[in-house]
Amino acid sequence: MINFEQRRLLHKYVVYDMAVQSLQRDYKVIENLKLSKVYLPMFDKLLNDIFQECYNSKRLLAKDKIRVVKWEKSNEYFSDLTVATAGEDLVLTYANQALKTQVEKLLLSHQNN
């Protein structure tokens, strides 16, 4: 079982991990733009910042013996996240659109800083 603080940290990790995956996919597109030399340094900094936060969250979860085992889409609206803890495995359901919105907000907030 995980407590409230661990659940909050897990959610933070999930959002940061999704942001890293999205940025890595978009990186390939930006490399092909005519003005890629302008955009890539900004994009690199954003990706590195987000990746570092993701890594730190994952490290803190690992201290509590919590890790993400599997991420699978249950239908077009929801995804299930299987999490291994010291005691038992948990399955958490996330709304895909809500996660997408949170990732967008995260990226915008990092971009503005």
GROMACS .gro file of N, CA and C in nm:
model
  339
    1MET      N    1   0.085  -0.118   0.000
    1MET     CA    2   0.000   0.000   0.000
    1MET      C    3   0.089   0.124   0.000
    2ILE      N    4   0.048   0.226  -0.067
    2ILE     CA    5   0.126   0.349  -0.070
    2ILE      C    6   0.048   0.460  -0.001
    3ASN      N    7   0.123   0.548   0.065
    3ASN     CA    8   0.058   0.658   0.136
    3ASN      C    9   0.034   0.775   0.041
    4PHE      N   10  -0.025   0.880   0.094
    4PHE     CA   11  -0.064   0.996   0.012
    4PHE      C   12   0.057   1.061  -0.054
    5GLU      N   13   0.164   1.079   0.023
    5GLU     CA   14   0.283   1.144  -0.031
    5GLU      C   15   0.347   1.061  -0.143
    6GLN      N   16   0.351   0.930  -0.125
    6GLN     CA   17   0.405   0.842  -0.228
    6GLN      C   18   0.317   0.844  -0.353
    7ARG      N   19   0.188   0.850  -0.333
    7ARG     CA   20   0.095   0.855  -0.447
    7ARG      C   21   0.113   0.986  -0.523
    8ARG      N   22   0.133   1.097  -0.451
    8ARG     CA   23   0.156   1.226  -0.514
    8ARG      C   24   0.286   1.222  -0.595
    9LEU      N   25   0.390   1.163  -0.537
    9LEU     CA   26   0.519   1.151  -0.606
    9LEU      C   27   0.507   1.060  -0.729
   10LEU      N   28   0.431   0.954  -0.717
   10LEU     CA   29   0.408   0.864  -0.830
   10LEU      C   30   0.338   0.936  -0.943
   11HIS      N   31   0.237   1.014  -0.909
   11HIS     CA   32   0.164   1.089  -1.011
   11HIS      C   33   0.258   1.190  -1.079
   12LYS      N   34   0.340   1.257  -1.000
   12LYS     CA   35   0.438   1.351  -1.055
   12LYS      C   36   0.531   1.279  -1.153
   13TYR      N   37   0.578   1.160  -1.113
   13TYR     CA   38   0.665   1.082  -1.200
   13TYR      C   39   0.595   1.046  -1.331
   14VAL      N   40   0.470   1.004  -1.322
   14VAL     CA   41   0.395   0.965  -1.443
   14VAL      C   42   0.383   1.083  -1.539
   15VAL      N   43   0.350   1.200  -1.487
   15VAL     CA   44   0.334   1.318  -1.572
   15VAL      C   45   0.469   1.356  -1.634
   16TYR      N   46   0.575   1.356  -1.554
   16TYR     CA   47   0.707   1.390  -1.607
   16TYR      C   48   0.755   1.287  -1.709
   17ASP      N   49   0.728   1.160  -1.684
   17ASP     CA   50   0.768   1.055  -1.778
   17ASP      C   51   0.695   1.070  -1.911
   18MET      N   52   0.567   1.101  -1.905
   18MET     CA   53   0.492   1.122  -2.029
   18MET      C   54   0.543   1.245  -2.103
   19ALA      N   55   0.582   1.347  -2.029
   19ALA     CA   56   0.636   1.468  -2.092
   19ALA      C   57   0.767   1.436  -2.163
   20VAL      N   58   0.853   1.357  -2.099
   20VAL     CA   59   0.979   1.318  -2.162
   20VAL      C   60   0.953   1.240  -2.290
   21GLN      N   61   0.861   1.145  -2.285
   21GLN     CA   62   0.829   1.065  -2.403
   21GLN      C   63   0.775   1.153  -2.517
   22SER      N   64   0.689   1.247  -2.483
   22SER     CA   65   0.633   1.337  -2.585
   22SER      C   66   0.741   1.424  -2.646
   23LEU      N   67   0.828   1.478  -2.562
   23LEU     CA   68   0.936   1.563  -2.612
   23LEU      C   69   1.032   1.484  -2.700
   24GLN      N   70   1.061   1.362  -2.664
   24GLN     CA   71   1.151   1.280  -2.745
   24GLN      C   72   1.090   1.251  -2.882
   25ARG      N   73   0.960   1.227  -2.887
   25ARG     CA   74   0.893   1.206  -3.015
   25ARG      C   75   0.896   1.333  -3.099
   26ASP      N   76   0.869   1.446  -3.036
   26ASP     CA   77   0.866   1.573  -3.108
   26ASP      C   78   1.004   1.619  -3.151
   27TYR      N   79   1.107   1.575  -3.082
   27TYR     CA   80   1.244   1.614  -3.114
   27TYR      C   81   1.278   1.578  -3.259
   28LYS      N   82   1.235   1.461  -3.301
   28LYS     CA   83   1.263   1.414  -3.438
   28LYS      C   84   1.199   1.507  -3.541
   29VAL      N   85   1.083   1.559  -3.510
   29VAL     CA   86   1.014   1.651  -3.601
   29VAL      C   87   1.088   1.785  -3.606
   30ILE      N   88   1.130   1.833  -3.491
   30ILE     CA   89   1.197   1.962  -3.485
   30ILE      C   90   1.332   1.957  -3.556
   31GLU      N   91   1.399   1.844  -3.552
   31GLU     CA   92   1.528   1.830  -3.621
   31GLU      C   93   1.514   1.855  -3.770
   32ASN      N   94   1.398   1.827  -3.825
   32ASN     CA   95   1.378   1.841  -3.969
   32ASN      C   96   1.329   1.979  -4.012
   33LEU      N   97   1.306   2.068  -3.917
   33LEU     CA   98   1.260   2.202  -3.952
   33LEU      C   99   1.376   2.285  -4.010
   34LYS      N  100   1.341   2.381  -4.093
   34LYS     CA  101   1.443   2.468  -4.151
   34LYS      C  102   1.516   2.549  -4.045
   35LEU      N  103   1.443   2.591  -3.942
   35LEU     CA  104   1.503   2.671  -3.836
   35LEU      C  105   1.537   2.587  -3.713
   36SER      N  106   1.574   2.462  -3.737
   36SER     CA  107   1.602   2.372  -3.625
   36SER      C  108   1.715   2.425  -3.536
   37LYS      N  109   1.810   2.496  -3.594
   37LYS     CA  110   1.921   2.549  -3.512
   37LYS      C  111   1.872   2.652  -3.410
   38VAL      N  112   1.762   2.714  -3.438
   38VAL     CA  113   1.704   2.811  -3.345
   38VAL      C  114   1.627   2.739  -3.235
   39TYR      N  115   1.550   2.639  -3.273
   39TYR     CA  116   1.461   2.572  -3.179
   39TYR      C  117   1.529   2.465  -3.093
   40LEU      N  118   1.627   2.397  -3.148
   40LEU     CA  119   1.686   2.283  -3.078
   40LEU      C  120   1.751   2.320  -2.944
   41PRO      N  121   1.825   2.430  -2.932
   41PRO     CA  122   1.882   2.463  -2.799
   41PRO      C  123   1.775   2.484  -2.692
   42MET      N  124   1.666   2.551  -2.728
   42MET     CA  125   1.557   2.571  -2.632
   42MET      C  126   1.492   2.437  -2.597
   43PHE      N  127   1.473   2.357  -2.699
   43PHE     CA  128   1.409   2.227  -2.681
   43PHE      C  129   1.498   2.136  -2.596
   44ASP      N  130   1.630   2.140  -2.622
   44ASP     CA  131   1.724   2.059  -2.544
   44ASP      C  132   1.720   2.095  -2.396
   45LYS      N  133   1.716   2.223  -2.367
   45LYS     CA  134   1.712   2.267  -2.227
   45LYS      C  135   1.584   2.220  -2.161
   46LEU      N  136   1.472   2.235  -2.229
   46LEU     CA  137   1.345   2.191  -2.174
   46LEU      C  138   1.346   2.040  -2.150
   47LEU      N  139   1.394   1.965  -2.247
   47LEU     CA  140   1.400   1.819  -2.234
   47LEU      C  141   1.490   1.778  -2.119
   48ASN      N  142   1.606   1.842  -2.106
   48ASN     CA  143   1.697   1.808  -1.997
   48ASN      C  144   1.638   1.840  -1.861
   49ASP      N  145   1.571   1.954  -1.848
   49ASP     CA  146   1.508   1.991  -1.721
   49ASP      C  147   1.399   1.891  -1.682
   50ILE      N  148   1.314   1.858  -1.778
   50ILE     CA  149   1.205   1.764  -1.751
   50ILE      C  150   1.261   1.625  -1.720
   51PHE      N  151   1.363   1.584  -1.796
   51PHE     CA  152   1.423   1.453  -1.772
   51PHE      C  153   1.483   1.444  -1.632
   52GLN      N  154   1.548   1.551  -1.588
   52GLN     CA  155   1.609   1.552  -1.456
   52GLN      C  156   1.503   1.539  -1.346
   53GLU      N  157   1.392   1.609  -1.361
   53GLU     CA  158   1.282   1.598  -1.265
   53GLU      C  159   1.224   1.456  -1.264
   54CYS      N  160   1.210   1.399  -1.382
   54CYS     CA  161   1.159   1.262  -1.394
   54CYS      C  162   1.253   1.164  -1.324
   55TYR      N  163   1.380   1.180  -1.348
   55TYR     CA  164   1.481   1.092  -1.286
   55TYR      C  165   1.478   1.104  -1.134
   56ASN      N  166   1.470   1.228  -1.084
   56ASN     CA  167   1.466   1.249  -0.940
   56ASN      C  168   1.343   1.185  -0.877
   57SER      N  169   1.229   1.197  -0.942
   57SER     CA  170   1.106   1.136  -0.892
   57SER      C  171   1.118   0.984  -0.890
   58LYS      N  172   1.173   0.929  -0.996
   58LYS     CA  173   1.189   0.783  -1.004
   58LYS      C  174   1.283   0.733  -0.895
   59ARG      N  175   1.390   0.809  -0.869
   59ARG     CA  176   1.487   0.773  -0.766
   59ARG      C  177   1.422   0.774  -0.627
   60LEU      N  178   1.340   0.876  -0.601
   60LEU     CA  179   1.271   0.883  -0.471
   60LEU      C  180   1.172   0.769  -0.454
   61LEU      N  181   1.104   0.733  -0.562
   61LEU     CA  182   1.011   0.619  -0.556
   61LEU      C  183   1.088   0.489  -0.531
   62ALA      N  184   1.204   0.475  -0.594
   62ALA     CA  185   1.284   0.354  -0.576
   62ALA      C  186   1.330   0.338  -0.431
   63LYS      N  187   1.354   0.449  -0.363
   63LYS     CA  188   1.391   0.442  -0.222
   63LYS      C  189   1.281   0.376  -0.139
   64ASP      N  190   1.157   0.399  -0.178
   64ASP     CA  191   1.043   0.338  -0.109
   64ASP      C  192   1.000   0.206  -0.172
   65LYS      N  193   1.084   0.154  -0.261
   65LYS     CA  194   1.059   0.027  -0.330
   65LYS      C  195   0.929   0.030  -0.410
   66ILE      N  196   0.910   0.142  -0.481
   66ILE     CA  197   0.792   0.158  -0.568
   66ILE      C  198   0.844   0.176  -0.710
   67ARG      N  199   0.788   0.099  -0.802
   67ARG     CA  200   0.829   0.113  -0.942
   67ARG      C  201   0.711   0.086  -1.034
   68VAL      N  202   0.716   0.150  -1.149
   68VAL     CA  203   0.613   0.130  -1.250
   68VAL      C  204   0.648   0.004  -1.328
   69VAL      N  205   0.554  -0.089  -1.334
   69VAL     CA  206   0.578  -0.216  -1.403
   69VAL      C  207   0.526  -0.211  -1.546
   70LYS      N  208   0.405  -0.160  -1.562
   70LYS     CA  209   0.341  -0.167  -1.693
   70LYS      C  210   0.245  -0.051  -1.711
   71TRP      N  211   0.240  -0.003  -1.832
   71TRP     CA  212   0.148   0.104  -1.870
   71TRP      C  213   0.072   0.053  -1.991
   72GLU      N  214  -0.059   0.039  -1.981
   72GLU     CA  215  -0.135  -0.011  -2.095
   72GLU      C  216  -0.266   0.065  -2.109
   73LYS      N  217  -0.304   0.085  -2.232
   73LYS     CA  218  -0.428   0.156  -2.262
   73LYS      C  219  -0.543   0.057  -2.249
   74SER      N  220  -0.639   0.087  -2.159
   74SER     CA  221  -0.752  -0.004  -2.142
   74SER      C  222  -0.860   0.023  -2.247
   75ASN      N  223  -0.877   0.150  -2.285
   75ASN     CA  224  -0.965   0.187  -2.395
   75ASN      C  225  -0.920   0.325  -2.443
   76GLU      N  226  -0.997   0.387  -2.530
   76GLU     CA  227  -0.951   0.515  -2.585
   76GLU      C  228  -0.952   0.629  -2.483
   77TYR      N  229  -1.018   0.611  -2.371
   77TYR     CA  230  -1.029   0.718  -2.271
   77TYR      C  231  -0.944   0.696  -2.146
   78PHE      N  232  -0.911   0.572  -2.116
   78PHE     CA  233  -0.841   0.541  -1.992
   78PHE      C  234  -0.721   0.450  -2.014
   79SER      N  235  -0.621   0.464  -1.926
   79SER     CA  236  -0.504   0.378  -1.926
   79SER      C  237  -0.483   0.325  -1.785
   80ASP      N  238  -0.432   0.203  -1.777
   80ASP     CA  239  -0.403   0.141  -1.647
   80ASP      C  240  -0.253   0.138  -1.624
   81LEU      N  241  -0.214   0.176  -1.506
   81LEU     CA  242  -0.074   0.178  -1.466
   81LEU      C  243  -0.057   0.074  -1.357
   82THR      N  244   0.028  -0.025  -1.380
   82THR     CA  245   0.057  -0.127  -1.280
   82THR      C  246   0.183  -0.085  -1.206
   83VAL      N  247   0.171  -0.077  -1.074
   83VAL     CA  248   0.280  -0.029  -0.989
   83VAL      C  249   0.315  -0.139  -0.889
   84ALA      N  250   0.443  -0.171  -0.880
   84ALA     CA  251   0.490  -0.270  -0.783
   84ALA      C  252   0.537  -0.196  -0.658
   85THR      N  253   0.488  -0.240  -0.543
   85THR     CA  254   0.530  -0.184  -0.415
   85THR      C  255   0.591  -0.297  -0.332
   86ALA      N  256   0.641  -0.262  -0.216
   86ALA     CA  257   0.702  -0.364  -0.130
   86ALA      C  258   0.599  -0.467  -0.085
   87GLY      N  259   0.473  -0.427  -0.073
   87GLY     CA  260   0.370  -0.517  -0.023
   87GLY      C  261   0.290  -0.586  -0.131
   88GLU      N  262   0.246  -0.511  -0.230
   88GLU     CA  263   0.157  -0.566  -0.331
   88GLU      C  264   0.163  -0.482  -0.459
   89ASP      N  265   0.109  -0.535  -0.565
   89ASP     CA  266   0.099  -0.459  -0.690
   89ASP      C  267  -0.034  -0.385  -0.692
   90LEU      N  268  -0.028  -0.261  -0.740
   90LEU     CA  269  -0.149  -0.180  -0.752
   90LEU      C  270  -0.175  -0.151  -0.899
   91VAL      N  271  -0.301  -0.138  -0.934
   91VAL     CA  272  -0.339  -0.095  -1.068
   91VAL      C  273  -0.414   0.037  -1.052
   92LEU      N  274  -0.356   0.142  -1.111
   92LEU     CA  275  -0.417   0.275  -1.104
   92LEU      C  276  -0.469   0.311  -1.242
   93THR      N  277  -0.586   0.368  -1.248
   93THR     CA  278  -0.647   0.406  -1.375
   93THR      C  279  -0.636   0.557  -1.392
   94TYR      N  280  -0.589   0.597  -1.508
   94TYR     CA  281  -0.574   0.739  -1.541
   94TYR      C  282  -0.657   0.773  -1.663
   95ALA      N  283  -0.715   0.892  -1.663
   95ALA     CA  284  -0.787   0.942  -1.780
   95ALA      C  285  -0.684   1.000  -1.877
   96ASN      N  286  -0.684   0.952  -1.999
   96ASN     CA  287  -0.584   0.994  -2.097
   96ASN      C  288  -0.587   1.144  -2.124
   97GLN      N  289  -0.704   1.200  -2.140
   97GLN     CA  290  -0.715   1.343  -2.170
   97GLN      C  291  -0.665   1.428  -2.054
   98ALA      N  292  -0.695   1.386  -1.932
   98ALA     CA  293  -0.650   1.461  -1.814
   98ALA      C  294  -0.497   1.459  -1.806
   99LEU      N  295  -0.436   1.343  -1.834
   99LEU     CA  296  -0.290   1.336  -1.833
   99LEU      C  297  -0.229   1.424  -1.941
  100LYS      N  298  -0.289   1.422  -2.058
  100LYS     CA  299  -0.240   1.505  -2.168
  100LYS      C  300  -0.244   1.653  -2.129
  101THR      N  301  -0.352   1.694  -2.066
  101THR     CA  302  -0.367   1.832  -2.022
  101THR      C  303  -0.262   1.867  -1.916
  102GLN      N  304  -0.236   1.776  -1.824
  102GLN     CA  305  -0.136   1.801  -1.721
  102GLN      C  306   0.004   1.809  -1.779
  103VAL      N  307   0.033   1.726  -1.879
  103VAL     CA  308   0.164   1.733  -1.946
  103VAL      C  309   0.179   1.867  -2.017
  104GLU      N  310   0.075   1.912  -2.085
  104GLU     CA  311   0.081   2.041  -2.153
  104GLU      C  312   0.105   2.155  -2.054
  105LYS      N  313   0.034   2.153  -1.941
  105LYS     CA  314   0.052   2.256  -1.838
  105LYS      C  315   0.194   2.253  -1.782
  106LEU      N  316   0.246   2.134  -1.760
  106LEU     CA  317   0.381   2.118  -1.710
  106LEU      C  318   0.482   2.179  -1.806
  107LEU      N  319   0.469   2.146  -1.934
  107LEU     CA  320   0.563   2.197  -2.034
  107LEU      C  321   0.552   2.348  -2.048
  108LEU      N  322   0.431   2.400  -2.044
  108LEU     CA  323   0.415   2.545  -2.052
  108LEU      C  324   0.473   2.615  -1.930
  109SER      N  325   0.455   2.558  -1.814
  109SER     CA  326   0.511   2.621  -1.694
  109SER      C  327   0.665   2.619  -1.696
  110HIS      N  328   0.725   2.511  -1.745
  110HIS     CA  329   0.871   2.506  -1.756
  110HIS      C  330   0.921   2.600  -1.864
  111GLN      N  331   0.845   2.615  -1.969
  111GLN     CA  332   0.883   2.704  -2.078
  111GLN      C  333   0.882   2.851  -2.031
  112ASN      N  334   0.787   2.886  -1.946
  112ASN     CA  335   0.775   3.024  -1.899
  112ASN      C  336   0.880   3.059  -1.794
  113ASN      N  337   0.942   2.961  -1.731
  113ASN     CA  338   1.044   2.988  -1.628
  113ASN      C  339   1.180   3.012  -1.686
   0.00000   0.00000   0.00000
